[in-house]
PDB file of C-alpha atoms in Angstrom:
ATOM      1  CA  MET W   1       0.000   0.000   0.000  1.00 92.00           C
ATOM      2  CA  VAL W   2       1.318   3.455  -0.903  1.00 96.00           C
ATOM      3  CA  ILE W   3       0.701   6.392   1.430  1.00 97.00           C
ATOM      4  CA  VAL W   4       1.010   9.767  -0.254  1.00 98.00           C
ATOM      5  CA  GLU W   5       0.853  13.252   1.199  1.00 98.00           C
ATOM      6  CA  PHE W   6       0.182  16.042  -1.243  1.00 98.00           C
ATOM      7  CA  VAL W   7      -0.424  19.768  -1.213  1.00 98.00           C
ATOM      8  CA  ILE W   8      -1.910  21.582  -4.191  1.00 97.00           C
ATOM      9  CA  VAL W   9      -1.857  25.363  -4.016  1.00 96.00           C
ATOM     10  CA  PRO W  10      -3.513  27.603  -6.588  1.00 96.00           C
ATOM     11  CA  LEU W  11      -1.105  30.536  -6.341  1.00 96.00           C
ATOM     12  CA  GLY W  12      -2.510  33.999  -5.819  1.00 92.00           C
ATOM     13  CA  GLU W  13      -5.681  32.803  -4.090  1.00 86.00           C
ATOM     14  CA  LYS W  14      -6.611  34.196  -0.660  1.00 87.00           C
ATOM     15  CA  SER W  15      -8.690  31.220   0.465  1.00 88.00           C
ATOM     16  CA  LEU W  16      -8.038  27.615  -0.476  1.00 93.00           C
ATOM     17  CA  SER W  17     -10.982  25.890   1.202  1.00 94.00           C
ATOM     18  CA  ARG W  18     -13.154  25.771  -1.922  1.00 95.00           C
ATOM     19  CA  TYR W  19     -10.294  24.165  -3.863  1.00 96.00           C
ATOM     20  CA  VAL W  20      -9.621  21.646  -1.106  1.00 96.00           C
ATOM     21  CA  ALA W  21     -13.335  20.812  -0.949  1.00 97.00           C
ATOM     22  CA  GLU W  22     -13.334  20.005  -4.665  1.00 97.00           C
ATOM     23  CA  VAL W  23     -10.322  17.717  -4.265  1.00 98.00           C
ATOM     24  CA  VAL W  24     -12.047  15.916  -1.386  1.00 98.00           C
ATOM     25  CA  LYS W  25     -15.143  15.473  -3.566  1.00 98.00           C
ATOM     26  CA  LEU W  26     -12.908  14.017  -6.292  1.00 98.00           C
ATOM     27  CA  LEU W  27     -11.341  11.548  -3.845  1.00 99.00           C
ATOM     28  CA  GLU W  28     -14.744  10.505  -2.543  1.00 98.00           C
ATOM     29  CA  ARG W  29     -16.103   9.992  -6.069  1.00 98.00           C
ATOM     30  CA  LYS W  30     -13.121   7.767  -6.836  1.00 98.00           C
ATOM     31  CA  GLY W  31     -13.457   5.834  -3.574  1.00 98.00           C
ATOM     32  CA  VAL W  32      -9.938   6.777  -2.471  1.00 98.00           C
ATOM     33  CA  LYS W  33      -9.097   6.392   1.207  1.00 97.00           C
ATOM     34  CA  TYR W  34      -7.927   9.799   2.426  1.00 98.00           C
ATOM     35  CA  GLN W  35      -7.192  11.873   5.484  1.00 97.00           C
ATOM     36  CA  LEU W  36      -7.547  15.635   5.374  1.00 97.00           C
ATOM     37  CA  THR W  37      -5.159  17.568   7.620  1.00 96.00           C
ATOM     38  CA  PRO W  38      -4.858  21.320   8.185  1.00 96.00           C
ATOM     39  CA  MET W  39      -1.815  21.493   5.892  1.00 95.00           C
ATOM     40  CA  ALA W  40      -2.147  18.605   3.398  1.00 97.00           C
ATOM     41  CA  THR W  41      -4.185  15.693   2.150  1.00 98.00           C
ATOM     42  CA  ILE W  42      -3.014  12.108   2.599  1.00 98.00           C
ATOM     43  CA  ILE W  43      -4.205   9.270   0.387  1.00 98.00           C
ATOM     44  CA  GLU W  44      -3.693   5.527   0.505  1.00 97.00           C
ATOM     45  CA  VAL W  45      -3.684   3.626  -2.786  1.00 97.00           C
ATOM     46  CA  PRO W  46      -2.240   0.340  -4.089  1.00 96.00           C
ATOM     47  CA  THR W  47       0.452   1.796  -6.389  1.00 96.00           C
ATOM     48  CA  VAL W  48       2.552   4.882  -7.006  1.00 98.00           C
ATOM     49  CA  LYS W  49       1.156   4.972 -10.541  1.00 98.00           C
ATOM     50  CA  GLU W  50      -2.385   5.235  -9.175  1.00 98.00           C
ATOM     51  CA  ALA W  51      -1.296   7.949  -6.728  1.00 98.00           C
ATOM     52  CA  PHE W  52       0.243  10.038  -9.500  1.00 98.00           C
ATOM     53  CA  ALA W  53      -2.869   9.665 -11.656  1.00 98.00           C
ATOM     54  CA  ILE W  54      -5.085  10.901  -8.814  1.00 98.00           C
ATOM     55  CA  ILE W  55      -2.776  13.793  -7.974  1.00 98.00           C
ATOM     56  CA  GLU W  56      -2.516  14.781 -11.635  1.00 98.00           C
ATOM     57  CA  GLU W  57      -6.304  14.844 -11.858  1.00 98.00           C
ATOM     58  CA  ALA W  58      -6.524  16.991  -8.711  1.00 98.00           C
ATOM     59  CA  HIS W  59      -3.792  19.301 -10.042  1.00 98.00           C
ATOM     60  CA  GLU W  60      -5.636  19.777 -13.345  1.00 98.00           C
ATOM     61  CA  LEU W  61      -8.871  20.360 -11.438  1.00 98.00           C
ATOM     62  CA  MET W  62      -7.374  23.568 -10.032  1.00 97.00           C
ATOM     63  CA  PHE W  63      -7.108  25.008 -13.545  1.00 97.00           C
ATOM     64  CA  ARG W  64     -10.663  23.980 -14.367  1.00 97.00           C
ATOM     65  CA  LEU W  65     -11.717  25.883 -11.236  1.00 96.00           C
ATOM     66  CA  GLY W  66     -10.063  29.046 -12.523  1.00 94.00           C
ATOM     67  CA  ALA W  67      -6.514  28.964 -11.166  1.00 95.00           C
ATOM     68  CA  GLU W  68      -3.875  30.391 -13.482  1.00 95.00           C
ATOM     69  CA  ARG W  69      -0.837  28.989 -11.656  1.00 97.00           C
ATOM     70  CA  VAL W  70      -0.641  25.905  -9.433  1.00 98.00           C
ATOM     71  CA  SER W  71       2.117  24.527  -7.199  1.00 98.00           C
ATOM     72  CA  THR W  72       1.922  20.859  -6.176  1.00 98.00           C
ATOM     73  CA  THR W  73       4.136  19.105  -3.626  1.00 98.00           C
ATOM     74  CA  VAL W  74       4.110  15.309  -3.155  1.00 98.00           C
ATOM     75  CA  ARG W  75       5.671  12.978  -0.533  1.00 98.00           C
ATOM     76  CA  ILE W  76       5.455   9.211  -1.022  1.00 98.00           C
ATOM     77  CA  ASP W  77       5.838   6.362   1.472  1.00 96.00           C
ATOM     78  CA  ASP W  78       6.102   3.210  -0.653  1.00 95.00           C
ATOM     79  CA  ARG W  79       6.829   0.333   1.711  1.00 92.00           C
ATOM     80  CA  ARG W  80       7.009  -3.084   0.071  1.00 90.00           C
ATOM     81  CA  ASP W  81       8.303  -5.373   2.815  1.00 93.00           C
ATOM     82  CA  LYS W  82       4.927  -5.459   4.568  1.00 89.00           C
ATOM     83  CA  GLU W  83       1.517  -3.916   4.123  1.00 87.00           C
ATOM     84  CA  ARG W  84       0.957  -0.866   6.295  1.00 87.00           C
ATOM     85  CA  HIS W  85      -1.914   1.576   6.371  1.00 91.00           C
ATOM     86  CA  MET W  86      -1.851   5.224   7.383  1.00 89.00           C
ATOM     87  CA  GLU W  87      -3.637   4.533  10.673  1.00 90.00           C
ATOM     88  CA  ASP W  88      -1.020   1.861  11.508  1.00 86.00           C
ATOM     89  CA  LYS W  89       1.674   4.522  11.449  1.00 87.00           C
ATOM     90  CA  VAL W  90      -0.308   6.733  13.832  1.00 89.00           C
ATOM     91  CA  LYS W  91      -1.120   3.809  16.153  1.00 90.00           C
ATOM     92  CA  SER W  92       2.561   2.889  16.302  1.00 88.00           C
ATOM     93  CA  VAL W  93       3.544   6.371  17.472  1.00 92.00           C
ATOM     94  CA  MET W  94       0.662   6.675  19.940  1.00 93.00           C
ATOM     95  CA  ALA W  95       1.540   3.308  21.473  1.00 93.00           C
ATOM     96  CA  LYS W  96       5.027   4.625  22.143  1.00 92.00           C
ATOM     97  CA  VAL W  97       3.620   7.860  23.602  1.00 95.00           C
ATOM     98  CA  ARG W  98       1.540   5.789  26.027  1.00 92.00           C
ATOM     99  CA  GLY W  99       4.462   3.507  26.868  1.00 92.00           C
ATOM    100  CA  GLU W 100       2.778   0.536  25.217  1.00 83.00           C
ATOM    101  CA  ASP W 101       5.701  -0.275  22.939  1.00 68.00           C
ATOM    102  CA  GLU W 102       6.782  -3.853  23.543  1.00 59.00           C
ATOM    103  CA  GLY W 103      10.282  -3.203  22.307  1.00 56.00           C
ATOM    104  CA  SER W 104       9.512  -4.507  18.845  1.00 51.00           C
ATOM    105  CA  ARG W 105      10.594  -2.531  15.876  1.00 53.00           C
ATOM    106  CA  SER W 106       7.442  -1.309  14.148  1.00 50.00           C
ATOM    107  CA  GLY W 107       9.040   0.514  11.260  1.00 53.00           C
ATOM    108  CA  HIS W 108       8.485   3.988  12.600  1.00 54.00           C
TER     109      HIS W 108
END
């Protein structure tokens, strides 16, 4: 499973919420698992190729919504030794915060 964080910014816009809302609608229409954060959107998809296709579609959506210049930043976590989901990464950290780590290496 590939976990991808991306930020798409239509440059020169004062408010981004309407653009973000349209990207979320796109993800929901496509059935993509996502997490919206205050600074980025995180998606979980089977392949990097699928992630890039989704991000390209979201990037192009900004122009269809009227943006004249768009900046997109992408970070990819492509782990192939075992299947991990975005909530697994959070659970791993929170277990350590609570002192529940059993000394095993969880990959975080």
